[in-house]
Coordinates of C-alpha atoms in Angstrom, one line a residue:
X129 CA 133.4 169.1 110.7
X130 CA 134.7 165.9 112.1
X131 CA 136.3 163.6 109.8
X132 CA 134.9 160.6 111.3
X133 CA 134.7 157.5 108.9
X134 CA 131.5 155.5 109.2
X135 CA 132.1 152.4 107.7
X136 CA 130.0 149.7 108.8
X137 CA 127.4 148.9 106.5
X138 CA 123.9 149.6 107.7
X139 CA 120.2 149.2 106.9
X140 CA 118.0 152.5 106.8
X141 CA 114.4 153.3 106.4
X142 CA 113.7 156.8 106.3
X143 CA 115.1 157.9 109.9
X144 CA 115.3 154.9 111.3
X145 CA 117.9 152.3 112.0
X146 CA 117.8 149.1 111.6
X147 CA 119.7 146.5 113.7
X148 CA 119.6 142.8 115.3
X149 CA 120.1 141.2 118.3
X150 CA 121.0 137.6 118.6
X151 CA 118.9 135.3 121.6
X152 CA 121.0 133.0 123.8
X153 CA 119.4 130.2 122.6
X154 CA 117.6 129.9 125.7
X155 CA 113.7 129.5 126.7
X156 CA 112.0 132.8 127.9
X157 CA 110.6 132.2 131.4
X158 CA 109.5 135.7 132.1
X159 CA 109.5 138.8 130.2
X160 CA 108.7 142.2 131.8
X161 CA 108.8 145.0 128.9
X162 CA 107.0 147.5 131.0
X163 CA 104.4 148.8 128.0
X164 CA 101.2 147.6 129.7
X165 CA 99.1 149.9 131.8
X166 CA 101.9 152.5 131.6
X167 CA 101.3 155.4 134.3
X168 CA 100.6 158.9 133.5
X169 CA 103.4 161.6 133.6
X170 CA 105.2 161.6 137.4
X171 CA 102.8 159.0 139.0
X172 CA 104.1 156.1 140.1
X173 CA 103.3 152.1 138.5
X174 CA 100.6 150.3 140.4
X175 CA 101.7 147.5 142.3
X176 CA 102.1 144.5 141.4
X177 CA 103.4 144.8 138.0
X178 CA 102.4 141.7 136.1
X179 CA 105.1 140.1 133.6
X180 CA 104.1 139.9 129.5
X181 CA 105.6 136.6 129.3
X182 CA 105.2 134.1 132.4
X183 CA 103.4 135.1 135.5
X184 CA 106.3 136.8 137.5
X185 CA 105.2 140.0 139.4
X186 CA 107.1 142.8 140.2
X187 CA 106.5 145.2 143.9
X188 CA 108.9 148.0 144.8
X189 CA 109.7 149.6 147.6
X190 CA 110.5 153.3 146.4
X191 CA 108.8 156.5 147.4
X192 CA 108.8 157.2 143.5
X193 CA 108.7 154.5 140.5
X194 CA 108.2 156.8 137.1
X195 CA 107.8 155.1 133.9
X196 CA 110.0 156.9 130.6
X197 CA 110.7 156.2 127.4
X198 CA 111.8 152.9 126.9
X199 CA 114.0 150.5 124.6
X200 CA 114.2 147.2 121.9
X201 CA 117.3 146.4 122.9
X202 CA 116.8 142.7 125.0
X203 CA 113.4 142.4 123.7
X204 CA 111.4 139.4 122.1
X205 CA 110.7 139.7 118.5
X206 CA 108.6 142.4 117.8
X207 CA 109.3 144.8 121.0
X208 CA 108.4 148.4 120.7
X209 CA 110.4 151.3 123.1
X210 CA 107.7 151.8 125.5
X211 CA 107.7 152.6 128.8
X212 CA 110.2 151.8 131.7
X213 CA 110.6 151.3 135.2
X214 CA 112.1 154.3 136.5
X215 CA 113.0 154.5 140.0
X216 CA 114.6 158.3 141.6
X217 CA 116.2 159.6 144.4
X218 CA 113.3 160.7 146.3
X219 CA 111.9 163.8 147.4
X220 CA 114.5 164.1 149.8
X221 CA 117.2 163.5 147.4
X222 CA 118.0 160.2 148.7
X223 CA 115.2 158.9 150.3
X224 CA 115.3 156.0 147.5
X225 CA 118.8 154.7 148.3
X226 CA 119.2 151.6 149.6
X227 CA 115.3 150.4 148.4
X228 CA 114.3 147.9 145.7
X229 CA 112.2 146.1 143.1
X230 CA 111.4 142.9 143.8
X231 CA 110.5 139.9 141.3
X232 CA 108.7 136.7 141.7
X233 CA 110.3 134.6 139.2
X234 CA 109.5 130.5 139.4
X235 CA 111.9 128.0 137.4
X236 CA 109.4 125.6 138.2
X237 CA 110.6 122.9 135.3
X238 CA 113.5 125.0 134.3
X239 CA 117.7 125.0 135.3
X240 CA 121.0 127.4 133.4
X241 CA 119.1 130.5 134.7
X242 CA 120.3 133.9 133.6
X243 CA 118.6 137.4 134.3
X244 CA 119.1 140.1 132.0
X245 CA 117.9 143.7 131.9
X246 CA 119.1 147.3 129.8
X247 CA 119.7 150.1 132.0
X248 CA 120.5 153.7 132.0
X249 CA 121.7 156.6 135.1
X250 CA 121.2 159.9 134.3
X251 CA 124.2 162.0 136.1
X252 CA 122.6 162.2 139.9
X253 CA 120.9 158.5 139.7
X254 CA 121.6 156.0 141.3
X255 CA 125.2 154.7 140.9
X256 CA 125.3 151.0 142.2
X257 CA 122.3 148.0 141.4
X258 CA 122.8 144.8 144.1
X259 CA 121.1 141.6 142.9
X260 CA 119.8 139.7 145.6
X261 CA 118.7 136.5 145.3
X262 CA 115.8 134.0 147.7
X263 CA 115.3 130.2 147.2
X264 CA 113.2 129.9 150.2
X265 CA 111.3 132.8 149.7
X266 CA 112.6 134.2 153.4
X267 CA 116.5 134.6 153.0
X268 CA 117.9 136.8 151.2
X269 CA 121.8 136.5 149.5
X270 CA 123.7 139.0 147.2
X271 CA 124.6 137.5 144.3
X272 CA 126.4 140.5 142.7
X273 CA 127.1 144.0 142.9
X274 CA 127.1 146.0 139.4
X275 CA 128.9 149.7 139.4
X276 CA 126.9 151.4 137.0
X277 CA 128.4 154.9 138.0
X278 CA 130.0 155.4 134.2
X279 CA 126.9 154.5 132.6
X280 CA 125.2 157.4 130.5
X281 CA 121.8 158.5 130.0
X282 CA 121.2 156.6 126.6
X283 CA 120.1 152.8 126.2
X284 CA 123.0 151.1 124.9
X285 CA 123.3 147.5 124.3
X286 CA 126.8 147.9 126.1
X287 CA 124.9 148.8 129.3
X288 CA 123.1 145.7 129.8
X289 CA 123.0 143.2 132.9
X290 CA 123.3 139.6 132.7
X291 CA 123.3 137.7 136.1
X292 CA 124.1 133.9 135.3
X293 CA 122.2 131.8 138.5
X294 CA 123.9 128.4 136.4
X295 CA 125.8 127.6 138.6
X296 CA 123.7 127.9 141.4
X297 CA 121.7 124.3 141.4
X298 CA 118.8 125.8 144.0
X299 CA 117.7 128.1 141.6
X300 CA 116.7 125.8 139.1
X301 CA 113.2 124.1 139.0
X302 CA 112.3 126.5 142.2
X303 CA 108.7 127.7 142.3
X304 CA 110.2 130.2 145.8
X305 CA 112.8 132.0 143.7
X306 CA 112.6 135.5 143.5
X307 CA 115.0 138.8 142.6
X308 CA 115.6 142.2 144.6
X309 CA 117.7 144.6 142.2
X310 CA 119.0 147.2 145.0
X311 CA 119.5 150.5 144.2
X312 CA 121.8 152.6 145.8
X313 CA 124.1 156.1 145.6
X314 CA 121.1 158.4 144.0
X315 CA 122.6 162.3 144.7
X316 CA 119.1 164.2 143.8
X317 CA 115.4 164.4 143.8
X318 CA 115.3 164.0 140.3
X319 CA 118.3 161.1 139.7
X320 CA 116.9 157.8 138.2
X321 CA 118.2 154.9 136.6
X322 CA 115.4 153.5 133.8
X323 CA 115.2 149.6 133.4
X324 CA 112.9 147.9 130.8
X325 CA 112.9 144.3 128.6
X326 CA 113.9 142.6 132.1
X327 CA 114.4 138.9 131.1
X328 CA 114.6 135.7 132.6
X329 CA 116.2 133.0 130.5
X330 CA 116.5 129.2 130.9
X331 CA 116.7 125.5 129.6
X332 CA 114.0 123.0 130.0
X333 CA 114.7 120.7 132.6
X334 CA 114.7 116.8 131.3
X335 CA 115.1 113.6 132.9
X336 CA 118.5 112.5 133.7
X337 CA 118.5 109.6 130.7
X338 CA 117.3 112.1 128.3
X339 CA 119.6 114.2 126.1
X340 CA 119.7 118.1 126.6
X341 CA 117.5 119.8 123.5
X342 CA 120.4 121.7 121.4
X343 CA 121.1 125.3 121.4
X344 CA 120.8 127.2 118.9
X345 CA 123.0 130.3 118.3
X346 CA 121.8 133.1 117.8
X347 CA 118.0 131.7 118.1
X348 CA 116.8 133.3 115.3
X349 CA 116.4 137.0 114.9
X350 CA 115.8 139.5 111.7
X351 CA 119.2 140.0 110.1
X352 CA 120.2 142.1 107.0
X353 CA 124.0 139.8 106.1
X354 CA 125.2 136.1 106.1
X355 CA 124.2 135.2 109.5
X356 CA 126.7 132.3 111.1
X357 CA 124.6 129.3 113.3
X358 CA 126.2 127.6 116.5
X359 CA 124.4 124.4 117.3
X360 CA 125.3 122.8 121.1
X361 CA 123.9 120.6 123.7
X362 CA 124.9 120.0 127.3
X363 CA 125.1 115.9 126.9
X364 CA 128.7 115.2 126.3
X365 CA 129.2 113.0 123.3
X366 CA 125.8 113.4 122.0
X367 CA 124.8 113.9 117.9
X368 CA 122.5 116.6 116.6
X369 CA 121.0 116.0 113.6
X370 CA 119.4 119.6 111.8
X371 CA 117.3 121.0 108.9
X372 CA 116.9 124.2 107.5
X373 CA 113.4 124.2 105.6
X374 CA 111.3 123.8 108.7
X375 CA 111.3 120.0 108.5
X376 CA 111.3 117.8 111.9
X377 CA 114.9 116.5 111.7
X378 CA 115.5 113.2 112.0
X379 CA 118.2 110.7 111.8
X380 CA 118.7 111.1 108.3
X381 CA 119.8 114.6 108.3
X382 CA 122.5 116.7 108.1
X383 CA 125.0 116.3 111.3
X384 CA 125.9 119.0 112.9
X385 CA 130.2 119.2 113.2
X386 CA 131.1 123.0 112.4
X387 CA 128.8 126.6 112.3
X388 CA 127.0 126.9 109.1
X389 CA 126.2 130.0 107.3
X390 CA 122.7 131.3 106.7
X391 CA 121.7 133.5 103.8
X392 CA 118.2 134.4 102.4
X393 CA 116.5 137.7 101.0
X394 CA 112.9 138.2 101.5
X395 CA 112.6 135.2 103.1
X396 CA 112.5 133.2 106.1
X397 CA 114.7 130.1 107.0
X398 CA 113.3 128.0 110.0
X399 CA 116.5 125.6 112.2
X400 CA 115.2 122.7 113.5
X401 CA 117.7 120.1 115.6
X402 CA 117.5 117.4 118.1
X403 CA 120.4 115.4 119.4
X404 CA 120.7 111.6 120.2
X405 CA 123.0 109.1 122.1
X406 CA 123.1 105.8 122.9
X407 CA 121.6 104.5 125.8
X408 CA 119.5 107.7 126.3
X409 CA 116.1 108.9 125.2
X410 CA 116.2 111.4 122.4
X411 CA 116.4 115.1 123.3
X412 CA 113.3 117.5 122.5
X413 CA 113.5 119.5 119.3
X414 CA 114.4 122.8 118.9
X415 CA 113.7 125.2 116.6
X416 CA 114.3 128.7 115.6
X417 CA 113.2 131.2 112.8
X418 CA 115.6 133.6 110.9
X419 CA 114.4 136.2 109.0
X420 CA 115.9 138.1 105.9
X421 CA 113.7 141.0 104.6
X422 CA 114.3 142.4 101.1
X423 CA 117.0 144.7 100.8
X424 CA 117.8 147.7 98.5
X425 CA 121.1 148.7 97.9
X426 CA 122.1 152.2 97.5
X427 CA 125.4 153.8 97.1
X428 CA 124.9 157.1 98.9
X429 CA 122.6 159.0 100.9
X430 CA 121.7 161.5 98.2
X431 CA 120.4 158.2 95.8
X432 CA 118.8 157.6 99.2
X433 CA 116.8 160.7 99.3
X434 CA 116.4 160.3 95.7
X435 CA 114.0 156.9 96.0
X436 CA 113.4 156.4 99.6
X437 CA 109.6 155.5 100.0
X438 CA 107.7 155.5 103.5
X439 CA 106.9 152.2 102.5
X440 CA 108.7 149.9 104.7
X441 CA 111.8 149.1 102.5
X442 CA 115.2 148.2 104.3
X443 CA 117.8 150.2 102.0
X444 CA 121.7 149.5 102.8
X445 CA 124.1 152.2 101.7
X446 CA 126.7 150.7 100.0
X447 CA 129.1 154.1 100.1
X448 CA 131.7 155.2 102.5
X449 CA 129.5 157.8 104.9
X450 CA 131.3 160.3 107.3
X451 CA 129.8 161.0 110.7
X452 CA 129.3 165.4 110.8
X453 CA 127.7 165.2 114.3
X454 CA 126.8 163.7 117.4
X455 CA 125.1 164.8 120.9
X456 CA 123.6 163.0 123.9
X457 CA 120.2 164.7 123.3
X458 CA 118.8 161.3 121.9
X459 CA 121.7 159.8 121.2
X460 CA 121.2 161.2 117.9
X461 CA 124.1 160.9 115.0
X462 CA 124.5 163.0 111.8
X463 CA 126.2 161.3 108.4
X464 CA 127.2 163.2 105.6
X465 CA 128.1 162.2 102.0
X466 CA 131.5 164.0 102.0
X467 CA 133.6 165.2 104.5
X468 CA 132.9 168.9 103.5
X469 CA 129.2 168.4 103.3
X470 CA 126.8 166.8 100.7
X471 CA 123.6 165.0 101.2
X472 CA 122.5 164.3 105.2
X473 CA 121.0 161.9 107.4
X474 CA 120.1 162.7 110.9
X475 CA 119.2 159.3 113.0
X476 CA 117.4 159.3 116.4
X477 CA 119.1 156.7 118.3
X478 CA 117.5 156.7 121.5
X479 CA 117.2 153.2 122.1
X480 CA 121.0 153.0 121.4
X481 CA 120.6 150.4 118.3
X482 CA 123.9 151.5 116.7
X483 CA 126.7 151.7 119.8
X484 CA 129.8 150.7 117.1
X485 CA 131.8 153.2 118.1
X486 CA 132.8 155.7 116.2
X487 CA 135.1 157.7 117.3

């Protein structure tokens, strides 16, 4: 048995594992999460593929686009592992290479573009993903080429690509621009990469004599501990002014000068801040909602199998927990009470939720 020690704290309901991940702080333009009019086994996605959030489309130019189990990880609040976009090698092993999905993606009224997507290779996929980029609609430039040839067949929160476009200042407010993701090095028929939650993030685009609407870091979320809260905006010089009971701030509020700490149970706490400076209109407000479910503490898995109910309670095992097993099938993981054996958990980790290493 391995004697590896697991001991980050986590939150469990009866096999399942619960996690968070923080938002950018940014606006969602357009969301694809690939879990609407999913195909049937080894049949290909109907073209176009409509985006969930925004009115992006998606075409592709592969031979064979599958959809397979899919993932949380870079979803909006509330995303179930659905489907995917699945792309392989071909029928002639690599009859895909060098073909790609293509996304409309307006900033009309937006700038500080980033694009974001999980993905996964299985060991003959395809080994490289080129982002192109169009502001014109007709050319097409390379951005940036990604080397995913060391990434495994699990959704990991480690194995997902962010393209930042900031810097870029045609992108922004750009009803023509539009995204190829290229893929390329595919060794067999059956080789695939999986994408899903593909993202495309941005700021509100104000007026030059209005303030930039503040940041907030992370923008809300589910979280089980203390949760620390950046605020920022991109006007130099400028004061925010917050609340955190859901009021509209105002002048008379707190100002913001250093990250304050949020804590609540069975509750939620709703940041709200707008910044100001002279000379300048006011910014927008922002807001953002951080929840904190009820939590039951535990000191072992044995109390755990004692009083777990399928009920929806978070518990949190307090204990030191030692990790018995681990295989790719699933990404599953095995904890143990004791070293030499005791009371057992087996999580399914499919979606790659708990990537602290462990080893």
């Amino acid at each position: 048995m391995k004697k590896n020690t697991f001991l980050k704290t986590f939150a469990l309901t009866t096999g399942l594992l619960f996690f968070t991940l923080s938002g950018s702080g940014q606006t969602t333009i357009h969301y694809f999460n690939f879990n609407d009019d999913v195909p049937e086994s080894n049949t290909n996605w109907d073209q176009p593929i409509a985006a969930q959030i925004g009115d992006g489309e998606i075409t592709y130019t592969f031979t064979q686009a599958y959809s397979f189990a899919g993932t949380t990880i870079n979803g909006e609040p509330g995303e179930v592992s659905g489907g995917s976009f699945a792309p392989r090698g071909g029928p002639n092993d690599e009859e895909n290479n060098g073909r790609h999905l293509e996304i409309s993606l307006s900033t009309s009224g937006f700038e500080n573009i980033i694009l974001s997507y999980p993905t996964r290779r299985t060991s003959t996929g395809f080994t490289s993903q080129e982002i192109q980029y169009t502001i014109d609609g007709i050319t097409w430039q390379t951005k940036e080429t990604f080397d995913i040839s060391d990434y495994g067949n699990n959704w990991l929160q480690g194995q997902v690509i962010e393209v930042d476009f900031s810097t870029i200042s045609a992108v922004n407010d750009n009803p023509d621009f539009a995204v190829r993701i290229v893929l390329d090095g595919a060794t067999a028929t059956a080789g695939n990469n999986r994408i899903d939650n593909l993202k495309l993030t941005g700021s509100e685009k104000v007026p030059e004599d209005q303030v930039a609407t503040p940041t907030i870091s992370p923008n809300g979320g589910t979280f089980y501990s203390v949760v620390e809260v950046t605020l920022s905006t991109a006007t130099p010089g400028a004061t925010i002014y917050y609340t955190t009971d859901g009021t509209e701030p105002t002048t008379g509020d707190a100002v913001y000068d250093d990250p304050f700490i949020l804590d609540g149970d069975d509750e939620t706490i709703t940041v709200k801040a707008f910044a100001v400076m002279a000379e300048m209109d006011d910014s927008n407000v922002a807001s953002a909602d951080f929840e904190f479910p009820s939590i039951t503490e535990v000191a072992s898995i044995a109390e755990l199998q004692d009083i777990a109910a399928l009920d929806g309670t978070v518990y949190r095992i307090t204990g030191e927990v030692f990790m018995s097993y681990r295989n790719d099938s699933r990404n599953q993981k095995y904890f143990q009470d004791a070293v030499d054996g005791g009371a057992g958990i087996k999580i399914d980790d499919d979606p790659g939720h708990l990537d602290t290493p462990l080893d």
